[in-house]
Structure formats: C-alpha cells, structure tokens
Coordinates of N, CA and C in Angstrom, one line a residue:
Chain S
K1 N 124.8 114.7 126.7 CA 125.3 113.7 125.8 C 124.8 113.8 124.4
A2 N 125.5 113.3 123.4 CA 125.2 113.5 122.0 C 123.9 112.8 121.7
G3 N 123.1 113.4 120.8 CA 121.8 112.9 120.4 C 122.0 111.9 119.3
V4 N 120.9 111.6 118.6 CA 120.9 110.6 117.5 C 121.4 111.4 116.3
T5 N 122.4 110.8 115.6 CA 123.0 111.4 114.5 C 122.7 110.7 113.2
Q6 N 122.2 111.4 112.2 CA 121.9 110.8 111.0 C 122.7 111.4 109.9
T7 N 123.2 110.6 109.0 CA 124.0 111.1 107.8 C 123.6 110.3 106.6
P8 N 123.6 110.9 105.4 CA 123.7 112.4 105.2 C 122.4 113.1 105.6
R9 N 122.4 114.4 105.7 CA 121.2 115.1 106.0 C 120.3 115.3 104.8
Y10 N 120.9 115.5 103.7 CA 120.2 115.7 102.4 C 120.9 114.9 101.3
L11 N 120.1 114.3 100.4 CA 120.7 113.7 99.3 C 119.7 113.6 98.1
I12 N 120.3 113.6 96.9 CA 119.5 113.6 95.7 C 119.9 112.4 94.9
K13 N 119.0 111.5 94.5 CA 119.3 110.4 93.7 C 118.4 110.3 92.5
T14 N 118.7 109.5 91.6 CA 117.8 109.3 90.4 C 117.1 107.9 90.5
R15 N 116.0 107.8 89.8 CA 115.3 106.5 89.8 C 116.2 105.4 89.4
G16 N 116.0 104.2 90.1 CA 116.8 103.1 89.8 C 118.1 102.9 90.6
Q17 N 118.6 104.1 91.2 CA 119.8 104.0 92.0 C 119.4 103.4 93.4
Q18 N 120.5 103.2 94.2 CA 120.3 102.7 95.5 C 120.9 103.8 96.5
V19 N 120.4 103.7 97.8 CA 120.9 104.7 98.7 C 121.1 104.0 100.1
T20 N 122.1 104.4 100.8 CA 122.4 103.9 102.2 C 122.4 105.1 103.1
L21 N 121.6 105.0 104.2 CA 121.5 106.0 105.2 C 122.0 105.5 106.5
S22 N 122.7 106.3 107.3 CA 123.4 105.9 108.5 C 122.8 106.6 109.7
C23 N 122.8 105.8 110.8 CA 122.3 106.4 112.1 C 123.1 105.9 113.2
S24 N 123.6 106.9 114.0 CA 124.3 106.6 115.3 C 123.4 106.9 116.4
P25 N 123.1 105.9 117.2 CA 122.1 106.2 118.3 C 122.8 106.8 119.5
I26 N 122.0 107.2 120.5 CA 122.5 107.8 121.7 C 123.3 106.6 122.4
S27 N 124.4 107.0 123.0 CA 125.3 106.0 123.7 C 124.4 105.3 124.8
G28 N 124.5 104.0 124.7 CA 123.8 103.2 125.7 C 122.4 102.7 125.1
H29 N 121.9 103.3 124.1 CA 120.7 102.9 123.5 C 121.0 101.7 122.5
R30 N 120.3 100.6 122.7 CA 120.6 99.5 121.9 C 119.5 99.2 120.9
S31 N 118.3 99.9 121.0 CA 117.2 99.8 120.1 C 117.3 100.9 119.1
V32 N 117.2 100.6 117.8 CA 117.1 101.6 116.7 C 115.9 101.3 115.8
S33 N 115.1 102.4 115.6 CA 114.0 102.2 114.7 C 114.1 103.2 113.6
W34 N 113.5 102.9 112.5 CA 113.5 103.7 111.3 C 112.1 104.0 110.9
Y35 N 111.8 105.3 110.5 CA 110.5 105.7 110.1 C 110.7 106.5 108.8
Q36 N 109.6 106.4 107.9 CA 109.5 107.3 106.7 C 108.4 108.3 106.9
Q37 N 108.8 109.6 106.7 CA 107.8 110.6 106.8 C 107.6 111.2 105.4
T38 N 106.3 111.2 104.9 CA 106.0 111.8 103.7 C 104.8 112.8 104.0
P39 N 104.6 113.8 103.2 CA 103.5 114.8 103.4 C 102.2 114.1 103.5
G40 N 101.4 114.3 104.5 CA 100.1 113.7 104.6 C 100.0 112.3 105.1
Q41 N 101.2 111.7 105.3 CA 101.2 110.3 105.7 C 101.7 110.1 107.1
G42 N 102.2 111.1 107.7 CA 102.7 110.9 109.1 C 104.0 110.1 109.0
L43 N 104.3 109.4 110.1 CA 105.5 108.6 110.3 C 105.1 107.1 110.1
Q44 N 105.6 106.6 109.0 CA 105.4 105.2 108.7 C 106.6 104.3 109.2
F45 N 106.3 103.3 110.0 CA 107.3 102.4 110.6 C 108.0 101.6 109.5
L46 N 109.3 101.6 109.5 CA 110.0 100.7 108.6 C 110.5 99.5 109.2
F47 N 111.4 99.6 110.2 CA 111.9 98.4 111.0 C 112.5 98.9 112.3
E48 N 112.7 97.9 113.2 CA 113.4 98.1 114.4 C 114.5 97.1 114.6
Y49 N 115.6 97.5 115.1 CA 116.7 96.6 115.4 C 117.1 96.7 116.9
F50 N 117.4 95.5 117.4 CA 117.9 95.5 118.8 C 119.0 94.4 118.9
S51 N 120.1 94.8 119.4 CA 121.3 93.8 119.4 C 121.5 93.1 118.1
E52 N 121.5 93.9 117.1 CA 121.9 93.4 115.7 C 120.8 92.5 115.1
T53 N 119.6 92.4 115.7 CA 118.6 91.6 115.2 C 117.4 92.4 114.9
Q54 N 116.8 92.2 113.7 CA 115.5 92.9 113.4 C 114.4 92.3 114.2
R55 N 113.8 93.1 115.0 CA 112.7 92.7 115.9 C 111.3 92.9 115.3
N56 N 111.3 93.9 114.5 CA 110.0 94.3 114.0 C 110.1 94.9 112.6
K57 N 109.1 94.7 111.7 CA 109.2 95.2 110.4 C 107.9 95.8 110.0
G58 N 107.9 96.9 109.3 CA 106.7 97.5 108.8 C 106.3 97.0 107.4
N59 N 105.3 97.6 106.9 CA 104.7 97.2 105.6 C 105.4 97.8 104.4
F60 N 106.6 97.6 104.2 CA 107.3 98.2 103.1 C 107.9 97.1 102.2
P61 N 108.1 97.3 100.9 CA 108.6 96.3 100.0 C 110.0 95.9 100.4
G62 N 110.5 94.8 99.8 CA 111.8 94.2 100.1 C 112.9 95.1 99.7
R63 N 112.6 96.2 98.9 CA 113.7 97.1 98.5 C 114.2 97.9 99.7
F64 N 113.5 97.9 100.7 CA 113.9 98.6 101.9 C 114.5 97.6 102.9
S65 N 115.7 97.8 103.3 CA 116.4 96.8 104.2 C 117.2 97.6 105.2
G66 N 117.6 96.9 106.2 CA 118.5 97.6 107.2 C 119.3 96.6 107.9
R67 N 120.2 97.1 108.7 CA 121.0 96.3 109.6 C 121.5 97.1 110.8
Q68 N 122.0 96.4 111.8 CA 122.5 97.0 112.9 C 123.9 96.4 113.3
F69 N 124.8 97.2 113.6 CA 126.2 96.7 113.9 C 126.3 96.5 115.4
S70 N 127.4 95.9 115.8 CA 127.7 95.5 117.2 C 127.7 96.8 118.1
N71 N 128.1 97.9 117.5 CA 128.1 99.1 118.3 C 126.8 99.9 118.3
S72 N 125.7 99.2 117.9 CA 124.4 99.7 117.8 C 124.1 100.7 116.7
R73 N 125.1 101.1 116.0 CA 124.9 101.9 114.8 C 124.1 101.2 113.8
S74 N 123.3 101.9 113.0 CA 122.4 101.2 112.1 C 122.5 101.9 110.7
E75 N 122.2 101.1 109.7 CA 122.1 101.6 108.4 C 120.8 101.1 107.7
M76 N 120.2 101.9 106.9 CA 119.1 101.4 106.1 C 119.5 101.6 104.6
N77 N 119.0 100.7 103.8 CA 119.3 100.8 102.4 C 118.0 100.7 101.6
V78 N 117.9 101.5 100.5 CA 116.8 101.4 99.6 C 117.4 101.2 98.2
S79 N 117.0 100.1 97.6 CA 117.5 99.7 96.3 C 116.4 100.1 95.2
T80 N 116.9 100.2 94.0 CA 116.0 100.5 92.9 C 115.0 101.6 93.2
L81 N 115.5 102.8 93.5 CA 114.7 103.9 94.0 C 113.6 104.3 93.0
E82 N 112.5 104.6 93.6 CA 111.3 105.1 92.9 C 111.0 106.5 93.3
L83 N 110.3 107.3 92.5 CA 110.0 108.7 92.8 C 109.3 108.7 94.2
G84 N 108.4 107.8 94.4 CA 107.6 107.7 95.7 C 108.5 107.5 96.9
D85 N 109.7 107.2 96.7 CA 110.6 107.0 97.9 C 111.1 108.3 98.4
S86 N 110.9 109.4 97.7 CA 111.2 110.7 98.2 C 110.5 111.0 99.5
A87 N 111.3 111.2 100.6 CA 110.7 111.4 101.9 C 111.8 111.8 102.9
L88 N 111.4 112.1 104.1 CA 112.3 112.3 105.2 C 112.4 110.9 105.9
Y89 N 113.6 110.4 106.1 CA 113.8 109.2 106.8 C 114.4 109.5 108.1
L90 N 113.6 109.0 109.1 CA 114.0 109.3 110.5 C 114.4 108.1 111.2
C91 N 115.5 108.2 112.0 CA 116.0 107.2 112.8 C 115.8 107.6 114.3
A92 N 115.4 106.6 115.1 CA 115.2 106.9 116.5 C 115.9 105.8 117.4
S93 N 116.3 106.2 118.5 CA 116.9 105.1 119.4 C 116.2 105.2 120.7
S94 N 116.3 104.1 121.5 CA 115.7 104.0 122.8 C 116.5 103.0 123.7
L95 N 116.3 103.2 125.0 CA 116.8 102.2 125.9 C 116.0 100.9 125.8
A96 N 116.6 99.8 126.1 CA 115.9 98.6 126.1 C 114.6 98.7 127.0
G97 N 113.5 98.2 126.5 CA 112.3 98.2 127.3 C 111.5 99.6 127.4
S98 N 112.1 100.6 126.8 CA 111.4 101.9 126.8 C 110.6 102.2 125.6
N99 N 109.4 102.8 125.8 CA 108.6 103.2 124.7 C 108.9 104.6 124.1
V100 N 109.8 105.3 124.8 CA 110.1 106.7 124.4 C 111.3 106.6 123.4
L101 N 111.0 107.1 122.2 CA 112.0 107.1 121.2 C 112.6 108.5 121.1
T102 N 113.9 108.6 120.9 CA 114.6 109.9 120.7 C 115.0 109.9 119.2
F103 N 114.5 110.9 118.5 CA 114.7 110.9 117.0 C 116.0 111.8 116.7
G104 N 116.5 111.4 115.5 CA 117.5 112.2 114.9 C 116.8 113.2 114.0
A105 N 117.6 114.1 113.4 CA 117.0 115.2 112.5 C 116.5 114.7 111.2
G106 N 116.9 113.5 110.8 CA 116.4 112.9 109.6 C 117.4 113.0 108.4
S107 N 117.2 112.2 107.4 CA 117.9 112.3 106.1 C 116.8 112.6 105.1
R108 N 116.9 113.7 104.4 CA 115.9 114.1 103.4 C 116.4 113.5 102.0
L109 N 115.6 112.6 101.5 CA 116.0 111.9 100.2 C 115.0 112.5 99.1
T110 N 115.6 112.9 98.1 CA 114.9 113.3 96.9 C 115.2 112.4 95.7
V111 N 114.2 111.8 95.1 CA 114.5 110.9 94.0 C 113.9 111.6 92.7
L112 N 114.8 111.8 91.8 CA 114.4 112.5 90.5 C 114.3 111.5 89.4
Chain F
D1 N 95.4 100.5 106.9 CA 94.5 100.7 108.1 C 95.2 101.6 109.1
Q2 N 94.6 102.8 109.3 CA 95.2 103.8 110.1 C 94.8 103.5 111.6
Q3 N 95.7 102.9 112.4 CA 95.3 102.6 113.8 C 95.3 103.8 114.7
V4 N 96.0 104.8 114.3 CA 96.1 106.0 115.1 C 95.7 107.2 114.2
K5 N 94.6 107.9 114.6 CA 94.0 108.9 113.7 C 94.0 110.2 114.3
Q6 N 94.5 111.2 113.6 CA 94.5 112.6 113.9 C 93.7 113.2 112.8
N7 N 92.4 113.4 113.0 CA 91.5 113.7 111.9 C 91.6 115.2 111.5
S8 N 92.0 116.0 112.4 CA 92.1 117.4 112.0 C 93.6 117.7 111.6
P9 N 93.8 118.1 110.3 CA 95.2 118.3 109.9 C 95.8 119.6 110.4
S10 N 95.0 120.5 110.9 CA 95.5 121.8 111.3 C 94.6 122.4 112.4
L11 N 95.3 123.3 113.2 CA 94.6 124.0 114.3 C 95.3 125.4 114.4
S12 N 94.4 126.4 114.5 CA 95.0 127.7 114.7 C 94.3 128.3 116.0
V13 N 95.2 128.8 116.9 CA 94.6 129.4 118.2 C 95.4 130.7 118.5
Q14 N 94.8 131.5 119.3 CA 95.3 132.8 119.7 C 96.3 132.5 120.8
E15 N 97.4 133.3 120.9 CA 98.3 133.2 122.0 C 97.6 133.4 123.3
G16 N 98.0 132.6 124.3 CA 97.4 132.7 125.6 C 96.1 131.8 125.8
R17 N 95.5 131.4 124.7 CA 94.3 130.5 124.8 C 94.7 129.1 124.9
I18 N 93.8 128.2 125.0 CA 94.0 126.8 125.1 C 94.0 126.2 123.7
S19 N 95.0 125.3 123.5 CA 95.0 124.4 122.3 C 94.6 123.0 122.7
I20 N 93.7 122.4 122.0 CA 93.3 121.1 122.2 C 93.5 120.3 121.0
L21 N 94.4 119.3 121.1 CA 94.7 118.4 119.9 C 94.2 117.0 120.2
N22 N 93.4 116.5 119.3 CA 92.7 115.2 119.5 C 93.4 114.1 118.7
C23 N 93.2 112.9 119.3 CA 93.7 111.7 118.7 C 92.8 110.5 119.0
D24 N 92.5 109.7 118.0 CA 91.7 108.5 118.2 C 92.5 107.3 117.8
Y25 N 92.2 106.2 118.4 CA 92.9 104.9 118.1 C 91.9 103.8 117.9
T26 N 92.3 102.8 117.2 CA 91.3 101.7 117.0 C 91.8 100.4 117.6
N27 N 93.1 100.3 117.9 CA 93.6 99.0 118.4 C 93.5 99.0 119.9
S28 N 92.7 98.0 120.4 CA 92.4 98.0 121.8 C 93.6 97.4 122.6
M29 N 94.6 96.9 121.9 CA 95.8 96.4 122.6 C 96.8 97.6 122.9
F30 N 96.6 98.8 122.4 CA 97.4 99.9 122.7 C 97.2 100.2 124.2
D31 N 98.3 100.4 124.9 CA 98.2 100.7 126.3 C 99.2 101.8 126.8
Y32 N 99.9 102.4 125.8 CA 100.8 103.5 126.1 C 100.8 104.5 125.0
F33 N 100.6 105.7 125.4 CA 100.4 106.8 124.4 C 101.4 107.9 124.6
L34 N 101.8 108.5 123.5 CA 102.8 109.6 123.5 C 102.4 110.7 122.6
W35 N 102.9 111.9 122.9 CA 102.8 113.0 122.0 C 104.2 113.5 121.7
Y36 N 104.4 113.7 120.4 CA 105.7 114.3 119.9 C 105.4 115.6 119.2
K37 N 106.4 116.5 119.3 CA 106.3 117.8 118.6 C 107.4 117.8 117.6
K38 N 107.1 118.4 116.4 CA 108.2 118.4 115.4 C 108.2 119.8 114.7
Y39 N 109.4 120.4 114.7 CA 109.6 121.7 114.0 C 110.2 121.3 112.7
P40 N 110.1 122.2 111.7 CA 110.7 122.0 110.3 C 112.2 121.7 110.4
A41 N 112.7 120.8 109.7 CA 114.1 120.5 109.6 C 114.7 119.9 110.9
E42 N 113.8 119.5 111.8 CA 114.2 118.8 113.0 C 113.5 117.5 113.1
G43 N 114.0 116.5 113.9 CA 113.3 115.3 114.2 C 112.3 115.6 115.2
P44 N 111.3 114.7 115.4 CA 110.3 114.8 116.4 C 110.9 114.7 117.8
T45 N 110.4 115.5 118.7 CA 110.9 115.5 120.1 C 109.7 115.0 121.0
F46 N 110.1 114.2 122.0 CA 109.1 113.7 122.9 C 108.5 114.8 123.8
L47 N 107.2 114.8 124.0 CA 106.6 115.8 124.7 C 106.0 115.3 126.1
I48 N 105.1 114.4 126.0 CA 104.5 113.8 127.1 C 103.9 112.5 126.8
S49 N 103.7 111.6 127.8 CA 103.1 110.3 127.6 C 102.1 110.0 128.7
I50 N 101.3 108.9 128.4 CA 100.4 108.5 129.4 C 100.2 107.0 129.3
S51 N 100.1 106.3 130.4 CA 99.8 104.9 130.4 C 98.3 104.7 130.5
S52 N 97.9 103.5 130.1 CA 96.4 103.2 130.1 C 95.9 103.1 131.5
I53 N 96.7 103.0 132.5 CA 96.2 102.9 133.9 C 95.9 104.2 134.4
K54 N 96.2 105.3 133.7 CA 95.9 106.6 134.1 C 94.9 107.2 133.1
D55 N 94.2 108.3 133.6 CA 93.4 109.1 132.6 C 93.8 110.5 132.4
K56 N 94.9 110.8 133.1 CA 95.4 112.2 132.9 C 96.9 112.2 133.3
N57 N 97.7 113.0 132.6 CA 99.1 113.2 133.0 C 99.4 114.7 132.6
E58 N 100.0 115.3 133.6 CA 100.3 116.8 133.4 C 101.8 117.1 133.5
D59 N 102.3 118.0 132.7 CA 103.7 118.4 132.7 C 103.7 119.8 132.3
G60 N 103.7 120.7 133.3 CA 103.7 122.1 133.0 C 102.5 122.6 132.3
R61 N 102.7 123.2 131.1 CA 101.6 123.7 130.3 C 100.9 122.6 129.5
F62 N 101.4 121.4 129.6 CA 100.9 120.3 128.8 C 100.2 119.2 129.6
T63 N 99.0 118.9 129.2 CA 98.2 117.8 129.9 C 97.7 116.9 128.8
V64 N 97.8 115.6 129.1 CA 97.2 114.6 128.2 C 96.1 113.9 128.9
F65 N 95.0 113.8 128.3 CA 93.8 113.1 128.8 C 93.6 111.8 128.0
L66 N 93.2 110.7 128.7 CA 93.0 109.5 128.0 C 91.6 109.0 128.4
N67 N 90.8 108.7 127.3 CA 89.4 108.1 127.5 C 89.5 106.7 126.9
K68 N 89.7 105.7 127.7 CA 89.9 104.4 127.1 C 88.7 103.8 126.5
S69 N 87.5 104.1 127.1 CA 86.3 103.5 126.5 C 86.0 104.1 125.2
A70 N 86.4 105.4 124.9 CA 86.1 106.0 123.7 C 87.3 105.8 122.7
K71 N 88.4 105.3 123.2 CA 89.7 105.1 122.5 C 90.1 106.5 121.9
H72 N 90.1 107.4 122.8 CA 90.4 108.8 122.5 C 91.4 109.4 123.5
L73 N 92.3 110.2 122.9 CA 93.2 111.0 123.8 C 93.3 112.4 123.3
S74 N 93.6 113.3 124.2 CA 93.8 114.7 123.7 C 94.9 115.3 124.5
L75 N 95.5 116.3 123.8 CA 96.6 117.1 124.4 C 96.2 118.5 124.6
H76 N 96.2 119.0 125.8 CA 95.9 120.4 126.1 C 97.1 121.2 126.3
I77 N 97.2 122.3 125.7 CA 98.3 123.2 125.9 C 97.7 124.5 126.4
V78 N 98.1 124.9 127.7 CA 97.6 126.1 128.3 C 98.7 126.8 129.1
P79 N 98.9 128.1 128.9 CA 98.5 128.9 127.7 C 99.3 128.6 126.5
S80 N 98.7 128.7 125.4 CA 99.5 128.5 124.1 C 100.4 129.7 123.9
Q81 N 101.6 129.3 123.3 CA 102.6 130.3 123.0 C 103.0 130.2 121.5
P82 N 103.5 131.3 120.9 CA 103.9 131.2 119.5 C 104.9 130.1 119.3
G83 N 105.8 129.9 120.2 CA 106.8 128.8 120.1 C 106.3 127.4 120.1
D84 N 105.0 127.3 120.4 CA 104.3 126.0 120.3 C 103.9 125.6 118.9
S85 N 104.0 126.6 118.0 CA 103.6 126.3 116.6 C 104.6 125.2 116.0
A86 N 104.0 124.1 115.7 CA 104.7 122.9 115.2 C 103.7 121.9 114.7
V87 N 104.3 120.8 114.3 CA 103.4 119.6 114.0 C 103.4 118.7 115.2
Y88 N 102.3 118.3 115.6 CA 102.2 117.4 116.8 C 101.7 116.0 116.3
F89 N 102.5 115.0 116.7 CA 102.1 113.6 116.4 C 101.7 112.9 117.7
C90 N 100.6 112.1 117.5 CA 100.1 111.2 118.5 C 100.7 109.9 118.2
A91 N 101.1 109.1 119.2 CA 101.7 107.8 118.9 C 101.2 106.8 120.0
A92 N 101.1 105.5 119.7 CA 100.6 104.5 120.6 C 101.4 103.2 120.4
S93 N 101.5 102.5 121.5 CA 102.2 101.2 121.5 C 101.4 100.2 122.4
A94 N 101.6 98.9 122.1 CA 101.1 97.9 123.0 C 102.2 97.3 123.8
S95 N 101.8 96.6 124.9 CA 102.8 96.1 125.8 C 103.6 95.0 125.1
G96 N 104.8 94.8 125.5 CA 105.7 93.8 124.9 C 107.0 94.3 124.5
A97 N 108.0 93.5 124.6 CA 109.4 94.0 124.3 C 109.5 94.3 122.8
N98 N 108.7 93.7 122.0 CA 108.9 93.9 120.5 C 107.9 94.9 120.0
S99 N 107.2 95.7 120.9 CA 106.2 96.6 120.4 C 106.8 97.8 119.7
K100 N 106.2 98.3 118.7 CA 106.7 99.4 118.0 C 105.7 100.6 118.2
L101 N 106.1 101.8 118.0 CA 105.3 103.0 118.1 C 104.5 103.1 116.8
T102 N 103.2 103.3 116.8 CA 102.4 103.6 115.7 C 102.0 105.1 115.8
F103 N 102.3 105.9 114.7 CA 102.0 107.3 114.7 C 100.8 107.7 113.9
G104 N 100.2 108.8 114.3 CA 99.2 109.4 113.5 C 99.8 110.3 112.4
K105 N 99.0 110.9 111.6 CA 99.5 111.7 110.5 C 100.0 113.1 111.0
G106 N 99.6 113.5 112.2 CA 100.1 114.8 112.7 C 99.1 115.9 112.5
I107 N 99.2 116.9 113.4 CA 98.3 118.1 113.4 C 99.3 119.3 113.4
T108 N 99.1 120.2 112.5 CA 99.9 121.4 112.4 C 99.2 122.5 113.3
L109 N 99.9 122.8 114.4 CA 99.3 123.9 115.3 C 100.0 125.2 115.0
S110 N 99.2 126.2 114.8 CA 99.7 127.6 114.6 C 99.1 128.4 115.7
V111 N 100.0 129.1 116.5 CA 99.6 130.0 117.6 C 99.9 131.4 117.1
R112 N 98.8 132.1 117.0 CA 98.9 133.5 116.5 C 99.2 134.5 117.6
P113 N 100.2 135.4 117.4 CA 100.5 136.3 118.5 C 99.4 137.3 118.8

C-alpha cells in the first residue's frame, strides 16, 4: 500500500513569505504528526492531528500552524518565514493508539 | 530541555563487528522506546521498539536493551554491514492516547568495509 506522501519535496522561499506543505497519510491512518529536522537538532515535534483535531503541540511560535481534513490529509503552514525556518519538514502517520510512526520523505524548505 | 539524549554524534565500526548505539532519557514517564534509521533524502524508517515491561527485544541482527533504573537504552547491531550506515534516532513516548514521540538528535553510524 502507498506510504506517506509529502509535497512539495523541495522548495525555496524568501524571508517574509509564507509556505504550505502537504501530507497524505497511509490509508486508514487517522493520526498525522509533523516534525522539523535541522542539523544538530534532531527531530523537533511540531504538532499532531487526529480526526481533524490538534491533539498535541510542540514548542514552536504561532507562525507555525496546521490542519487536518476529513480524509486525514494534513497541511502545515509557516508564515513570515525566517532564515532559521530552513529545515526538513517531516510528516508521519500512524494508526489510532499506535506509537509507531511511518514517515514520509519530507519537504526540504530553504529560506533565503 | 532535551528529554532524549544521544550524546555521541557519530560512530564508526568495521564491517562484521558489533555496533552499539546508546540513548539516555530523563523523563520517568516514558514507557515505550523506538529506534528509527534514516538515510539521506529519505524519511526515518522504524527499526525496532521496546516496552518498559521488557529489558530486551530482538529482531534479526538488531537488539534493543533497556535499563529502566539507569534510564538508558542501547541498540546493538550484529554483525554490522555497510548498508547499516545511516543516522539512527532514539525516540520515547509516555502512555496515553495523546502522547507524542520525543526524539534524540541522532547518531551517524558509518560501517567501514
């Protein structure tokens, strides 16, 4: 079955712009989590959605937001981009009640 | 505050030898632990996990050991193969439907032929 699909894979933006990243989870997975990976910082938790509700939120400023649709697809948005937002943004999905996340390949964001 | 710590950023081992990757945690509420492997340009893939009710879990060449009193876990790879060269992330979660995975910073493993 198809894995977690993230689009776009690569994108370049300039400071002050905003960006929207998309994630399609594995069919049947209703939980979607987002993580930011930067060099030397590992995977930092952004937020988790389940049945269109945000269940958990990490320690990121309000410029980072997300949502989940009724088909479990999710989007995250970053407004007023800063240079430090350059990172790999990873989406992961899981079955309800499972601790095992399945990750997509990520969206590589570069902010110039 | 880093609740999951992988203090060694890199490890290099000879092919065929054992690789031991260490991970420490500080949150005593964590009761489920996972290891993920990540190749460049790919997302992390699940490798092996262990519940706090166990102290060892084995899957082929991969074994995870958990020492709850020391809040320490380790991943053993025996024998190591060049294809094991990747970044390895340790992750932990606490019980509860709303629990999230907390990851360490990762260890880059290089297996020399």
